[in-house]
mmCIF file of N, CA and C in Angstrom:
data_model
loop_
_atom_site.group_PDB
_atom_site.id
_atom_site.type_symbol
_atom_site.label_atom_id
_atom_site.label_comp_id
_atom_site.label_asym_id
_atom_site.label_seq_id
_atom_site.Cartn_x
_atom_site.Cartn_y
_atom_site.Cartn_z
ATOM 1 N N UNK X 1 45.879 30.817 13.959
ATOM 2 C CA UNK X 1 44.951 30.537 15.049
ATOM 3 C C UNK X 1 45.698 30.615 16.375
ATOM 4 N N UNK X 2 45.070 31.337 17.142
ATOM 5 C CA UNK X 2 45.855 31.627 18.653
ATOM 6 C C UNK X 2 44.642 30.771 19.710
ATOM 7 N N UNK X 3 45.386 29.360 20.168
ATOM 8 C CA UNK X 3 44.357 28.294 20.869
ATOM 9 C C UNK X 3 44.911 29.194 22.468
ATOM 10 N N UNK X 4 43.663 29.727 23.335
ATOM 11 C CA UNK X 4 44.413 30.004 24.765
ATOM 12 C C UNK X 4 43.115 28.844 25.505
ATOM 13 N N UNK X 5 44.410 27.987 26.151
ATOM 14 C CA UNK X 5 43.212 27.557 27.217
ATOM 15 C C UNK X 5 43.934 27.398 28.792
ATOM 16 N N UNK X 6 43.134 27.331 29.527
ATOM 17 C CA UNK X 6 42.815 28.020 30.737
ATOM 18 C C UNK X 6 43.154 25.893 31.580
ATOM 19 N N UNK X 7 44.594 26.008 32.421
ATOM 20 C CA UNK X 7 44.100 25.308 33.012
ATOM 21 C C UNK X 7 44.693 25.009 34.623
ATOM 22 N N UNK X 8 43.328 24.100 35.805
ATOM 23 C CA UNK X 8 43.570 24.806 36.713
ATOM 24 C C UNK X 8 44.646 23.869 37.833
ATOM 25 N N UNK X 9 45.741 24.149 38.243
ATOM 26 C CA UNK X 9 47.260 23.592 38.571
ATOM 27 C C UNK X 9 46.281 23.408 40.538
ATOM 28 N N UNK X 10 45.601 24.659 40.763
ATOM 29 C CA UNK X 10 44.671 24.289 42.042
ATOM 30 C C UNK X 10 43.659 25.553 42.041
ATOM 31 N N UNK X 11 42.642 25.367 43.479
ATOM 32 C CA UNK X 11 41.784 26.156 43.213
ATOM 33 C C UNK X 11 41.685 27.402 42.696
ATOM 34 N N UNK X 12 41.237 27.945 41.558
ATOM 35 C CA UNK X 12 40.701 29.506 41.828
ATOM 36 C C UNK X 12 39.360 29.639 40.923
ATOM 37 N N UNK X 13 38.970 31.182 41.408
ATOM 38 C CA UNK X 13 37.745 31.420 40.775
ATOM 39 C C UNK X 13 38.325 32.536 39.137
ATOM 40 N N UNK X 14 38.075 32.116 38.322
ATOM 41 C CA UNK X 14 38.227 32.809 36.970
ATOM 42 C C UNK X 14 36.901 33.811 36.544
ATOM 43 N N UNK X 15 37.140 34.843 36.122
ATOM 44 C CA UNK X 15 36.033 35.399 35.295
ATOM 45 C C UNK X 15 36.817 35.872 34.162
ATOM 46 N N UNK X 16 36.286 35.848 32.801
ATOM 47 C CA UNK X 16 36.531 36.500 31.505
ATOM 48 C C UNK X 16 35.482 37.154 31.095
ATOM 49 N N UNK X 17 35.965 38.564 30.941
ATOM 50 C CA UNK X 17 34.833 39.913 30.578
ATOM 51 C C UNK X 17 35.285 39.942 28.910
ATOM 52 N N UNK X 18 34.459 40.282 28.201
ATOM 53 C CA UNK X 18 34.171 41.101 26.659
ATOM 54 C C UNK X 18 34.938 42.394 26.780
ATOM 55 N N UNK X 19 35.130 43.447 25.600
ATOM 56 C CA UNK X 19 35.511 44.574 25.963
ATOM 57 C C UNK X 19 34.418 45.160 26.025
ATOM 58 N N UNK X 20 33.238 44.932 26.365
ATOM 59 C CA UNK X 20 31.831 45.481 27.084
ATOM 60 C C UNK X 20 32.000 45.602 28.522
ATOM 61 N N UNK X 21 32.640 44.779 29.177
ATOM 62 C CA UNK X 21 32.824 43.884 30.453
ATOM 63 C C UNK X 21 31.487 42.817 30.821
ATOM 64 N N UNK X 22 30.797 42.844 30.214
ATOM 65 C CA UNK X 22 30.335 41.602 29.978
ATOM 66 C C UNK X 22 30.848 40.145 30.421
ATOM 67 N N UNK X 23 30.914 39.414 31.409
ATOM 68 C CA UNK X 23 31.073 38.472 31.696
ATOM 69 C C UNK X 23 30.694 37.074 30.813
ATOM 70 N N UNK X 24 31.740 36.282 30.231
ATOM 71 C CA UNK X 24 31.601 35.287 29.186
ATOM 72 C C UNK X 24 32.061 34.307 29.969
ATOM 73 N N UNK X 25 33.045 33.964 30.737
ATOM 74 C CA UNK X 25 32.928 32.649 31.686
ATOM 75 C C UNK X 25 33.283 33.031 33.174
ATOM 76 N N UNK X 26 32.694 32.547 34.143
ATOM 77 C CA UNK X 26 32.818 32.639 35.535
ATOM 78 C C UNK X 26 32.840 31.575 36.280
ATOM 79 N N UNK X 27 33.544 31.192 37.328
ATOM 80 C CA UNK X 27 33.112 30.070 37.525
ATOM 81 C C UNK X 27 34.170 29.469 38.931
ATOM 82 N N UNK X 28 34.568 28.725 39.649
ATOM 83 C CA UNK X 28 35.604 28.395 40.463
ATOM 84 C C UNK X 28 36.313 27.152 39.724
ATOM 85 N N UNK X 29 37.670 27.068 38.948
ATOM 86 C CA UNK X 29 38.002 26.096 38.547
ATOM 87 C C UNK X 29 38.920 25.082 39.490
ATOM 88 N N UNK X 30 38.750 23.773 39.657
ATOM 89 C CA UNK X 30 39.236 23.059 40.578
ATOM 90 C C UNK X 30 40.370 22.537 39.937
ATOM 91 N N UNK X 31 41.334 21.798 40.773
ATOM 92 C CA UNK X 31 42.400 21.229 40.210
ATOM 93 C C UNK X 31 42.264 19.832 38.938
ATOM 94 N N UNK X 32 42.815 20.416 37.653
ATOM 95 C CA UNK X 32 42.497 19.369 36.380
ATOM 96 C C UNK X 32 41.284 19.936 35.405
ATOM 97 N N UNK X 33 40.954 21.079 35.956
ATOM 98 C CA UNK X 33 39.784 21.441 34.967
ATOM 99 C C UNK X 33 40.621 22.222 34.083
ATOM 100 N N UNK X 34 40.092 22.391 32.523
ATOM 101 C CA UNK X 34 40.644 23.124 31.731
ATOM 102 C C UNK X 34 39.221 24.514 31.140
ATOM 103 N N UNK X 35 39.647 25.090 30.368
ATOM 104 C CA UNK X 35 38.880 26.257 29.378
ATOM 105 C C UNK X 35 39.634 26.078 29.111
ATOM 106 N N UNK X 36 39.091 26.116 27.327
ATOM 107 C CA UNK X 36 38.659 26.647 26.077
ATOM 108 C C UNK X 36 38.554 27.870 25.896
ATOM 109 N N UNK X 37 39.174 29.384 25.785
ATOM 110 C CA UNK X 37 38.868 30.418 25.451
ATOM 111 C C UNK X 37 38.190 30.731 24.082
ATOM 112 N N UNK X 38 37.095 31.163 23.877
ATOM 113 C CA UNK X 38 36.288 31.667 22.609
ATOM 114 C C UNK X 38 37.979 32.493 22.344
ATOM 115 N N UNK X 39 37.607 32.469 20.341
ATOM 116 C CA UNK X 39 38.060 33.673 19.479
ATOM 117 C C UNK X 39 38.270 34.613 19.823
ATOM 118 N N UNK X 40 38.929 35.684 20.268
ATOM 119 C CA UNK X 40 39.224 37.442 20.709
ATOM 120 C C UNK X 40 40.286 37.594 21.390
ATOM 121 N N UNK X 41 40.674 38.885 20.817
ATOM 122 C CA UNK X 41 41.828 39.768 21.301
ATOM 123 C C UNK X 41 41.201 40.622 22.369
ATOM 124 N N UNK X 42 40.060 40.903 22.665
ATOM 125 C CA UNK X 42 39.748 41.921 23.353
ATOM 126 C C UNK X 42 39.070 41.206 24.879
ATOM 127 N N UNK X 43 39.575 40.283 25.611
ATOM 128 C CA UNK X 43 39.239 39.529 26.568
ATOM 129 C C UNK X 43 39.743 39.775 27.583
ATOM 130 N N UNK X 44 39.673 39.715 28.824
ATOM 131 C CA UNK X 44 40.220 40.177 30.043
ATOM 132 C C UNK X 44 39.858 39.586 31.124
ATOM 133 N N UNK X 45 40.691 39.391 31.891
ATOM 134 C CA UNK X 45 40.315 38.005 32.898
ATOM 135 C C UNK X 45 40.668 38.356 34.217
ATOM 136 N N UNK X 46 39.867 37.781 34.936
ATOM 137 C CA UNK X 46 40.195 38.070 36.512
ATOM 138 C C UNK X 46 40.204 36.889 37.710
ATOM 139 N N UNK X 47 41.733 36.380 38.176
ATOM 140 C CA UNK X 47 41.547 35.378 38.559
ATOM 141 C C UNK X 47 42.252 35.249 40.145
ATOM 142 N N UNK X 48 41.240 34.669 40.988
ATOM 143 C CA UNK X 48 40.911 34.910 42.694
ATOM 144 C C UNK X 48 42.641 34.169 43.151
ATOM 145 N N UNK X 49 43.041 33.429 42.199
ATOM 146 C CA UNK X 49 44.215 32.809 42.920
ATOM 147 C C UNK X 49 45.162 32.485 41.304
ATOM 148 N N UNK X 50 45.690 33.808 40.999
ATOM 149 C CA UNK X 50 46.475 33.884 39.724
ATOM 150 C C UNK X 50 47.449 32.613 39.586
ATOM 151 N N UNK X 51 48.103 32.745 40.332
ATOM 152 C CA UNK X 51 48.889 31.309 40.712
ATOM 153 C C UNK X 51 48.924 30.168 40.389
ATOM 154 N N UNK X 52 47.488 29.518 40.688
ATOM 155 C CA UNK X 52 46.657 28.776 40.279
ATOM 156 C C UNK X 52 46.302 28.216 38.966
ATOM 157 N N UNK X 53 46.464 29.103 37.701
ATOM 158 C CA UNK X 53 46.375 29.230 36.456
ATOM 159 C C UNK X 53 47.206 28.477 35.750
ATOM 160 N N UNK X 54 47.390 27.703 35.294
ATOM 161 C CA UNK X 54 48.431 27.394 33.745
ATOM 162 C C UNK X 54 47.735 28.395 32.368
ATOM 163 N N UNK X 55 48.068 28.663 32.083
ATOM 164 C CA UNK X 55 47.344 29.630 30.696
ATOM 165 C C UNK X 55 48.445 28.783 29.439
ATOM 166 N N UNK X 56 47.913 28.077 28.629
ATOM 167 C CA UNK X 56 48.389 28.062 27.052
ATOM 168 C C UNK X 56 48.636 28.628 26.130
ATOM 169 N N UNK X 57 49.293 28.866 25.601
ATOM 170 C CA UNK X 57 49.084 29.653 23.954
ATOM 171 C C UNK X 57 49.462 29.072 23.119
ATOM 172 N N UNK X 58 48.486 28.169 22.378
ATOM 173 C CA UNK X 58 48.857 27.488 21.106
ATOM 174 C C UNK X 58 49.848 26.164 21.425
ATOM 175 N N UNK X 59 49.588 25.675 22.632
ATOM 176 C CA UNK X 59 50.506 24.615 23.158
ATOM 177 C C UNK X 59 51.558 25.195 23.548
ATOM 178 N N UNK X 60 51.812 25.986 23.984
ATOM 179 C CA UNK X 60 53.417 26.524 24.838
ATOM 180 C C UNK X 60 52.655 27.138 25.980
ATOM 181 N N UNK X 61 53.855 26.507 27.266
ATOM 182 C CA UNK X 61 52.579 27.228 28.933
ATOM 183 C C UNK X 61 53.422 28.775 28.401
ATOM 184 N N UNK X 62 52.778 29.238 29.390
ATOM 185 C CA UNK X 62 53.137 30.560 29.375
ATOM 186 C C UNK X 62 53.436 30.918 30.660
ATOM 187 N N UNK X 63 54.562 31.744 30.784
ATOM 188 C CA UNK X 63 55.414 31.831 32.558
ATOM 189 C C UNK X 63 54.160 32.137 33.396
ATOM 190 N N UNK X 64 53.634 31.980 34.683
ATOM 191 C CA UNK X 64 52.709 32.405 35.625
ATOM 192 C C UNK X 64 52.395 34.047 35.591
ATOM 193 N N UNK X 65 51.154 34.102 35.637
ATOM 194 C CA UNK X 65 50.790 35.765 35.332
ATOM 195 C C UNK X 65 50.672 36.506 36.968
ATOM 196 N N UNK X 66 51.257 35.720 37.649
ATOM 197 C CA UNK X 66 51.735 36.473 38.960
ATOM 198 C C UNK X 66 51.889 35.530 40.335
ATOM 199 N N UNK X 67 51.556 35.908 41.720
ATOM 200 C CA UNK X 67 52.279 34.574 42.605
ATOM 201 C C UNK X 67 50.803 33.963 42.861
ATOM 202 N N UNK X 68 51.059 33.044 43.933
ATOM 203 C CA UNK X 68 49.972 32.049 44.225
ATOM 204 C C UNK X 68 49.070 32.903 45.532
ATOM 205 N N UNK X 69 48.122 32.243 45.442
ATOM 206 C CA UNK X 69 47.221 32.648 46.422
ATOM 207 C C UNK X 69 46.940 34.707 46.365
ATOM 208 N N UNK X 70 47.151 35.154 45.183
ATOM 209 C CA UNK X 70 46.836 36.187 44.862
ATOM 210 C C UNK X 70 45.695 36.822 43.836
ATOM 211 N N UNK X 71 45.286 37.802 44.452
ATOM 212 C CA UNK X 71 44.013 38.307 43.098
ATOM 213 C C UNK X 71 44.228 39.014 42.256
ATOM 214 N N UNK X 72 44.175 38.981 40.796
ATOM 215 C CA UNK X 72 44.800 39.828 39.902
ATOM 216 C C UNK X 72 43.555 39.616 38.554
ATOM 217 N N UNK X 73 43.075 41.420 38.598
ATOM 218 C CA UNK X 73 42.080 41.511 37.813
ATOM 219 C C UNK X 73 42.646 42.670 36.248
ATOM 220 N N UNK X 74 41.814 42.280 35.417
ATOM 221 C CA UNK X 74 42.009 43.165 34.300
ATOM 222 C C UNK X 74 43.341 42.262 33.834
ATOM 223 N N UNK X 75 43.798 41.654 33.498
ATOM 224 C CA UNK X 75 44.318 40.776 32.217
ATOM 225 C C UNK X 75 44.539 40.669 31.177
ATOM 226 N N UNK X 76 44.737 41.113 30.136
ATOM 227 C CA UNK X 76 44.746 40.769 28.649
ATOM 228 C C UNK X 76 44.947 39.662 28.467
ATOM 229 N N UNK X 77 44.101 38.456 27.471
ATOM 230 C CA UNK X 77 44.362 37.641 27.197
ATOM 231 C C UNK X 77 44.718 37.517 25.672
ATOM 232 N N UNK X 78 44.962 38.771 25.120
ATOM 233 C CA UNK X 78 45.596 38.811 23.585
ATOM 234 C C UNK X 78 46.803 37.909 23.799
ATOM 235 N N UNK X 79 47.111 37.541 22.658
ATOM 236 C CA UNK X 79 48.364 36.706 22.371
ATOM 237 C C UNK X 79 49.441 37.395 22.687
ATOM 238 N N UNK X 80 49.463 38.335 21.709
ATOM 239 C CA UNK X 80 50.577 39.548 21.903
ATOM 240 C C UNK X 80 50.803 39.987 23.521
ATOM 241 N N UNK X 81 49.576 40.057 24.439
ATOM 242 C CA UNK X 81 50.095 40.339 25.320
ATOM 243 C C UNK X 81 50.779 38.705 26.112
ATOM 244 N N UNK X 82 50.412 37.799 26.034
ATOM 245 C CA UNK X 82 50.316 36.414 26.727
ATOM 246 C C UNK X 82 51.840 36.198 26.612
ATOM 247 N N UNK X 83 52.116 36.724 25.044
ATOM 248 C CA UNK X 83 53.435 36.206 24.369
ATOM 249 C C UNK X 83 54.852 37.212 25.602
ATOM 250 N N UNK X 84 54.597 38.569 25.465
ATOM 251 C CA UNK X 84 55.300 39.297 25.774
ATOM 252 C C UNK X 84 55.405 38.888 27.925
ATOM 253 N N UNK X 85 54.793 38.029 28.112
ATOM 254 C CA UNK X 85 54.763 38.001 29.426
ATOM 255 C C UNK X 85 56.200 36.443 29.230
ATOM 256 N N UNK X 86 55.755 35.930 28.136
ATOM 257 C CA UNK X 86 56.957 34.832 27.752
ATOM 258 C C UNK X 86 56.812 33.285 28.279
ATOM 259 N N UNK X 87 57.468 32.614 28.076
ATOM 260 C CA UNK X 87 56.791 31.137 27.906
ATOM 261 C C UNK X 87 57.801 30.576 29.141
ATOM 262 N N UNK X 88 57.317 29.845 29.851
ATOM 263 C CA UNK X 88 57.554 28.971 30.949
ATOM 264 C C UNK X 88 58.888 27.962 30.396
ATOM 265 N N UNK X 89 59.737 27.801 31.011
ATOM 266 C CA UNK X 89 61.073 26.778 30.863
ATOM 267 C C UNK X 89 60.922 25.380 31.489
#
């Protein structure tokens, strides 16, 4: 089981697309809010202040998926990719 959850260190706005692009959560997460990511390898996320993010995998943070106060769309949230970005010290 690969647990990813989503949580927010300060403001940003998150969206997670399907590989439809289909939008499955959207939303502005404030500081202390968490997600729950549904089941899938095929998820992709786009978030208004990357920075902002703690991302989990299975209880280990995972290093920042880029700097603060930046927008960074198209994401993989596969494990494999989460893993290869490498875990926070």
């Amino acid at each position: 089981m690969d647990e990813k959850v989503l949580q927010a260190e300060k403001e940003s706005w998150v969206k997670i697309e399907d590989a439809r692009g289909n939008s499955v959560f959207s939303r502005v997460l404030i500081p202390g809010d968490v997600y729950y990511m549904p089941e899938s390898d095929k998820l992709k996320a786009t978030f208004g202040n990357v920075g902002a993010i703690d991302v989990w995998l299975d209880g280990q943070l995972v290093k920042k998926l880029g700097p603060a106060n930046t927008k960074k769309s198209g994401i993989s949230m596969a494990p494999d990719a989460l893993s290869a970005v490498g875990f926070a010290e």
